[in-house]
Amino acid sequence: MLATDLLQYTVSGLTLGVIFALVAIGFNIIYNVTEIINFAQGEFVVVGGLLAVFFVGLGFPIPMAFGASVLVTAALGFGMERFVIRRARNASILSLIIITIAMSMIFKGSAMSLWGKDPYVLPPFSEGGPIMVAGAAIQPQALWVLAVSALVVIALSIFFHRSVYGKAMLACADNANAARMVGIPVRQMVLLSFVLSASVGAAAGVIITPISLMQYDRGAMLGLKGFAAAALGGLGNFYGALAAGAILGLAESFTAGYISSGYKDAVSLVLLLFALFFKPEGLFGSSEAAKLKKF
Amino acid sequence: MLTVKSIHTYYGNIHALKGVSLHVGNGELVTLIGANGAGKSTLVNTICGLIQPRKGVIEFQGKPIQSLPPESIVPKGIALVPEGRQIFATLTVEANLQMGGYIHRHKREQIQEDLHRMLERFPILNERRQQLAGTLSGGEQQMLAISRALMSRPQLLVLDEPSMGLAPLITKEIFKIIQELREEGRTILLIEQNARAALNIADRGYVLETGKVVLQGEGTMLLQHQEVQRAYLGKGAKQIVDA
Ligand SMILES: Nc1ncnc2c1ncn2[C@@H]1O[C@H](COP(=O)(O)OP(=O)(O)OP(=O)(O)O)[C@@H](O)[C@H]1O
Ligand SMILES: [Mg+2]
């Protein structure tokens, strides 16, 4: 019985954790290139989930609805950079961050007027009941969440470490002036960072909706927990985000399981506060690099 | 090749360049010397498009470039080795070089070829190829910054104080590299505070003081010039009296 519970909570914790990690990776992509913390990141997840519901409603099969939702959300990310952030590019980083908060409200308001206040559900990606492992019931969708997240992370690390454009984005993050001096169009890399991170957010939204439903106002909490994972993992650090996401997901799931589900949201925030107090560079960040950064 | 005509550059209200003119001919090694705060880096950044001048014209191969951003100027053939090296510290040595060739990113063979040439030329970089560039020593970083700039196959190479913060022996090494580059027929604009070393290898030189060119001429001529000797070569006033 004990082992069964443990397994059950671990699986649901990890499922949750990789979603936090994907949100955190979305934060990191934009932060790395611009030093902006995009508080509309959680809204990308919500919009991704709701759009997938919309496309499935139109009769799209799941993979196509997935693709269409990611594309439309990527277009939103594009628009957000091109028509809002770029116009304010001479503002301070702090002002830009406040602009992203305003954008999150606009996204949330639009989602509410388009979809109303009800939660929506997507059918699981594959049919069939839960898989029984050692007495624990594992939802096939949880495996989909883990698999798709793993694919996203692998694709991103190949992109950043192998492709010219990925390296160019890292170069902008490292030293924007030097990047301009070798002829890298920094503005386009910033645009690309918003498109990429909107896509990653949307993917997270689509895979989680069959498990935990999606509602117009879920972005704030998702964003907050994703931010906690990003901060805990060391801002800008992808693998840190992954590990920290898993830690937060597991902590939340164990708290809900063994103590009370009333405390589950508090856990991430308490861990975030601890991190900010005692190790502001995050568990996996380097304190040297943190000293050089504004946030 | 490069002609700068009475450029005025401002930082807000600060008038940093007050009508600077200079030119660099094909195959020439021209140096620009001046004290701290004279406006050398401002001039370099204006040429490379990081700052827009308020007045004046910059022509590169006969075409005005003063209102272009750096990402349009680099493909025209100007590469900068910036002050303080500015390598990508968190990228590997190899990735730094690849980024230097960003404008040629679609010509994979050329990038590979140039990369090998750079690593052959600087064996120390070859040894450190997969290391993060931030872990290199100052001299190694300067070699990396120079090879990164060469990766774009520039027609004009601009170096902003390449000897800054380096030990005398390393400085000598860097000047040797610059001289070699020049013997290969490259056109170079060298910014320096190390006036003696720079004037020794330069065809011509300019002296910049508080945003204005106060002297210009052949390298050897400037070396002999009393004002230059007094202000930049550390020869005392007594010697001037003696002479
Ligand atoms: N970003 C800036 N904002 C305001 N003033 C600046 C800025 N950069 C340079 N200045 C001013 O412009 C003047 C010229 O500076 P510049 O950096 O071009 O000098 P420099 O000749 O390169 O000096 P150094 O030898 O120390 O590198 C200085 O008075 C400096 O204070
Ligand atoms: Mg300078």
PDB file of C-alpha atoms in Angstrom, chain A residues 33 159-160 163-174 179 184-186 189, chain B residues 88 91 99 102 105:
ATOM      1  CA  VAL A  33      18.518  36.574 -24.888  1.00  0.00           C
ATOM      2  CA  PHE A 159      18.980  23.580 -31.443  1.00  0.00           C
ATOM      3  CA  PHE A 160      21.054  25.582 -28.964  1.00  0.00           C
ATOM      4  CA  SER A 163      22.531  24.957 -35.005  1.00  0.00           C
ATOM      5  CA  VAL A 164      23.990  28.305 -36.038  1.00  0.00           C
ATOM      6  CA  TYR A 165      20.858  30.177 -34.981  1.00  0.00           C
ATOM      7  CA  GLY A 166      20.798  28.494 -31.597  1.00  0.00           C
ATOM      8  CA  LYS A 167      24.420  29.428 -30.985  1.00  0.00           C
ATOM      9  CA  ALA A 168      23.736  32.933 -32.247  1.00  0.00           C
ATOM     10  CA  MET A 169      20.960  33.255 -29.641  1.00  0.00           C
ATOM     11  CA  LEU A 170      23.351  32.120 -26.933  1.00  0.00           C
ATOM     12  CA  ALA A 171      25.907  34.605 -28.246  1.00  0.00           C
ATOM     13  CA  CYS A 172      23.343  37.430 -27.930  1.00  0.00           C
ATOM     14  CA  ALA A 173      22.634  36.313 -24.391  1.00  0.00           C
ATOM     15  CA  ASP A 174      26.333  36.245 -23.600  1.00  0.00           C
ATOM     16  CA  ALA A 179      27.023  39.628 -31.194  1.00  0.00           C
ATOM     17  CA  ILE A 184      24.221  38.774 -35.768  1.00  0.00           C
ATOM     18  CA  PRO A 185      20.899  40.640 -36.047  1.00  0.00           C
ATOM     19  CA  VAL A 186      20.120  40.764 -32.342  1.00  0.00           C
ATOM     20  CA  MET A 189      17.178  36.671 -32.256  1.00  0.00           C
TER      21      MET A 189
ATOM     22  CA  PHE B  88      31.548  35.071 -25.897  1.00  0.00           C
ATOM     23  CA  LEU B  91      30.535  29.659 -25.514  1.00  0.00           C
ATOM     24  CA  MET B  99      29.923  33.008 -34.634  1.00  0.00           C
ATOM     25  CA  TYR B 102      27.936  34.168 -38.848  1.00  0.00           C
ATOM     26  CA  ARG B 105      26.660  30.720 -42.199  1.00  0.00           C
TER      27      ARG B 105
END
